[in-house]
Coordinates of C-alpha atoms in Angstrom, one line a residue:
X21 CA -20.5 -6.0 12.4
X22 CA -17.9 -7.5 10.0
X23 CA -18.7 -10.7 8.1
X24 CA -16.5 -13.8 8.3
X25 CA -14.6 -12.9 5.1
X26 CA -13.7 -9.4 6.4
X27 CA -12.7 -10.8 9.8
X28 CA -10.3 -13.3 8.1
X29 CA -8.8 -10.7 6.0
X30 CA -8.3 -8.3 8.9
X31 CA -6.8 -11.0 11.0
X32 CA -4.3 -11.8 8.2
X33 CA -2.7 -8.4 8.6
X34 CA -2.8 -8.6 12.4
X35 CA -5.8 -6.2 12.9
X36 CA -8.2 -7.1 15.7
X37 CA -11.7 -6.8 14.1
X38 CA -13.7 -6.6 17.4
X39 CA -13.7 -3.1 19.0
X40 CA -15.8 -1.6 21.8
X41 CA -18.6 0.5 20.4
X42 CA -17.6 3.7 22.1
X43 CA -18.4 6.9 20.3
X44 CA -14.9 7.1 18.8
X45 CA -14.9 3.5 17.8
X46 CA -18.3 3.9 16.1
X47 CA -16.9 6.9 14.1
X48 CA -13.9 4.8 13.0
X49 CA -16.1 1.9 12.0
X50 CA -18.3 4.2 9.9
X51 CA -15.3 5.7 8.2
X52 CA -14.0 2.3 7.3
X53 CA -17.3 1.2 5.9
X54 CA -17.7 4.4 4.0
X55 CA -14.4 3.7 2.2
X56 CA -16.0 0.8 0.3
X57 CA -16.9 2.9 -2.7
X58 CA -17.2 1.9 -6.4
X59 CA -14.0 2.4 -8.4
X60 CA -15.7 5.3 -10.1
X61 CA -15.7 7.4 -6.9
X62 CA -13.1 10.3 -7.0
X63 CA -9.6 9.0 -6.0
X64 CA -8.6 12.5 -4.8
X65 CA -11.4 12.8 -2.3
X66 CA -9.5 13.2 1.0
X67 CA -10.5 13.9 4.5
X68 CA -8.7 16.8 6.4
X69 CA -6.7 14.2 8.4
X70 CA -5.3 12.6 5.3
X71 CA -3.6 15.7 4.0
X72 CA -3.3 16.5 0.3
X73 CA -2.6 14.2 -2.7
X74 CA 1.0 13.2 -2.8
X75 CA 3.0 12.5 -5.9
X76 CA 5.5 9.7 -5.9
X77 CA 7.5 11.8 -8.3
X78 CA 9.5 13.1 -5.4
X79 CA 12.2 10.9 -7.1
X80 CA 13.3 11.7 -10.6
X81 CA 11.4 10.0 -13.4
X82 CA 14.4 7.7 -14.2
X83 CA 15.0 6.7 -10.5
X84 CA 16.8 3.4 -10.5
X85 CA 15.1 0.7 -8.5
X86 CA 15.7 -3.0 -7.7
X87 CA 13.0 -5.2 -9.1
X88 CA 11.6 -8.6 -8.0
X89 CA 8.4 -10.6 -8.4
X90 CA 6.1 -10.9 -11.4
X91 CA 6.9 -8.1 -13.9
X92 CA 3.6 -8.8 -15.7
X93 CA 1.5 -8.1 -12.7
X94 CA -1.2 -5.3 -12.7
X95 CA 0.0 -4.2 -9.2
X96 CA 3.3 -2.6 -8.5
X97 CA 4.6 -2.3 -4.9
X98 CA 7.1 0.5 -4.3
X99 CA 9.3 0.3 -1.2
X100 CA 11.2 3.6 -0.4
X101 CA 14.2 2.4 1.6
X102 CA 16.2 5.6 1.2
X103 CA 15.8 6.3 5.0
X104 CA 16.6 2.8 6.1
X105 CA 15.2 -0.7 5.7
X106 CA 16.5 -4.0 4.3
X107 CA 16.1 -5.4 0.8
X108 CA 15.2 -8.1 0.4
X109 CA 12.7 -7.5 3.2
X110 CA 13.6 -8.8 6.6
X111 CA 11.6 -11.8 8.1
X112 CA 9.1 -9.7 10.1
X113 CA 8.3 -7.2 7.2
X114 CA 8.1 -10.1 4.8
X115 CA 5.6 -11.9 6.9
X116 CA 3.4 -8.8 7.3
X117 CA 3.5 -8.1 3.6
X118 CA 2.4 -11.7 2.8
X119 CA -0.5 -11.3 5.2
X120 CA -1.5 -8.0 3.7
X121 CA -1.5 -9.4 0.2
X122 CA -3.2 -12.6 1.2
X123 CA -6.0 -10.5 2.7
X124 CA -6.8 -9.2 -0.8
X125 CA -6.3 -12.5 -2.6
X126 CA -2.7 -12.0 -3.8
X127 CA 0.8 -13.1 -2.9
X128 CA 4.3 -11.7 -3.2
X129 CA 4.9 -14.0 -6.2
X130 CA 1.9 -12.5 -8.0
X131 CA 2.9 -8.9 -7.8
X132 CA 5.8 -6.7 -9.1
X133 CA 7.9 -5.2 -6.3
X134 CA 10.6 -2.6 -6.5
X135 CA 12.8 -0.9 -3.9
X136 CA 14.3 2.6 -4.0
X137 CA 17.6 2.3 -2.1
X138 CA 19.9 4.8 -0.5
X139 CA 22.6 3.9 -3.0
X140 CA 22.1 3.3 -6.7
X141 CA 21.7 -0.4 -7.3
X142 CA 24.3 -2.3 -9.2
X143 CA 22.8 -4.3 -12.2
X144 CA 23.3 -8.0 -11.8
X145 CA 21.5 -11.3 -12.5
X146 CA 20.8 -11.7 -8.8
X147 CA 19.8 -8.0 -8.4
X148 CA 18.1 -6.8 -11.6
X149 CA 17.3 -3.1 -11.7
X150 CA 15.2 -0.8 -13.9
X151 CA 13.8 2.7 -13.8
X152 CA 10.8 3.5 -11.8
X153 CA 9.1 5.2 -14.8
X154 CA 9.6 2.1 -16.9
X155 CA 7.8 0.0 -14.3
X156 CA 4.8 2.4 -14.3
X157 CA 3.6 1.2 -17.7
X158 CA 1.1 -1.4 -18.9
X159 CA 0.3 -4.0 -17.7
X160 CA 0.5 -2.0 -14.4
X161 CA -2.9 -0.7 -13.3
X162 CA -2.3 0.5 -9.8
X163 CA 0.6 0.8 -7.3
X164 CA 1.1 0.8 -3.5
X165 CA 3.9 3.0 -2.1
X166 CA 5.4 2.2 1.3
X167 CA 7.4 4.9 3.1
X168 CA 8.3 8.5 2.4
X169 CA 7.2 11.3 4.6
X170 CA 5.6 10.7 7.9
X171 CA 1.8 9.8 8.0
X172 CA -0.3 10.9 11.0
X173 CA -1.0 8.1 13.3
X174 CA -4.8 8.8 13.3
X175 CA -5.1 8.7 9.5
X176 CA -7.9 6.4 8.4
X177 CA -8.7 7.3 4.8
X178 CA -6.6 6.0 1.9
X179 CA -3.9 8.5 0.7
X180 CA -3.8 8.7 -3.1
X181 CA -0.6 9.2 -5.1
X182 CA 0.4 9.3 -8.8
X183 CA 3.6 8.3 -10.4
X184 CA 4.8 9.7 -13.8
X185 CA 4.6 7.4 -16.8
X186 CA 5.6 8.1 -20.4
X187 CA 2.3 9.6 -21.6
X188 CA 0.2 9.7 -18.4
X189 CA 0.4 8.8 -14.8
X190 CA -0.2 5.7 -12.8
X191 CA -2.5 6.0 -9.8
X192 CA -2.0 4.4 -6.5
X193 CA -2.0 4.8 -2.7
X194 CA 0.5 5.3 0.1
X195 CA 1.1 3.6 3.4
X196 CA 3.7 3.9 6.1
X197 CA 6.7 1.5 6.0
X198 CA 6.0 -2.1 6.9
X199 CA 8.2 -1.6 10.0
X200 CA 6.0 1.3 11.1
X201 CA 2.9 -0.8 10.6
X202 CA 4.4 -3.6 12.8
X203 CA 5.5 -1.2 15.5
X204 CA 2.2 0.7 15.7
X205 CA -0.7 -1.7 15.3
X206 CA -3.3 1.0 15.4
X207 CA -2.1 2.1 12.0
X208 CA -3.2 -1.3 10.6
X209 CA -6.8 0.0 10.3
X210 CA -5.5 2.6 7.8
X211 CA -3.7 -0.2 5.9
X212 CA -6.9 -2.4 5.9
X213 CA -9.1 0.4 4.5
X214 CA -6.4 1.2 1.8
X215 CA -6.1 -2.5 0.9
X216 CA -9.9 -2.8 0.4
X217 CA -9.7 0.3 -1.9
X218 CA -6.9 -1.2 -3.9
X219 CA -8.6 -4.5 -4.3
X220 CA -11.8 -2.8 -5.5
X221 CA -9.9 -0.7 -7.9
X222 CA -8.1 -3.6 -9.4
X223 CA -11.3 -5.5 -9.8
X224 CA -13.1 -2.7 -11.6
X225 CA -10.3 -1.2 -13.7

């Protein structure tokens, strides 16, 4: 059974923590609990349902992005809006993101966010831009990537990714778009497990 802190965090992202203990639900609960591993556990350890490690370098190293938030944050959020989506985020997606970050003790103002748009952004004071590679440098420690290719609806385990940096790579995880998480609530269990992994990694890095 979940403790009160876990229940509050799950409710913050719209995930109902109480599930009937059928055989399938028991398996899902055990998978979620097993994900709470120390930061030293292998990041590329994936279950068959999670597929293979994916690289955010589907874009070129100097992909232009629109930037917002705290550029000194250890966490970078990458929103791939090349296949649709609004920037700034619409009201519904914004509310979900705030809940997800609150569940791990963070806020939109405390993280660095960037958006990969369909069209190259125009540099301006209101809409500053940078290259994705330049954002994947210190003080960044981890990133979370929203979007890209489809993720199976029954995926539970965190999906690791890496993004090219100047002399190395920045490690992170991938989730469906915020719109997909809103439209298909069952996917929020995957988001919750991934968020716990991210929080643990930031705390122990």
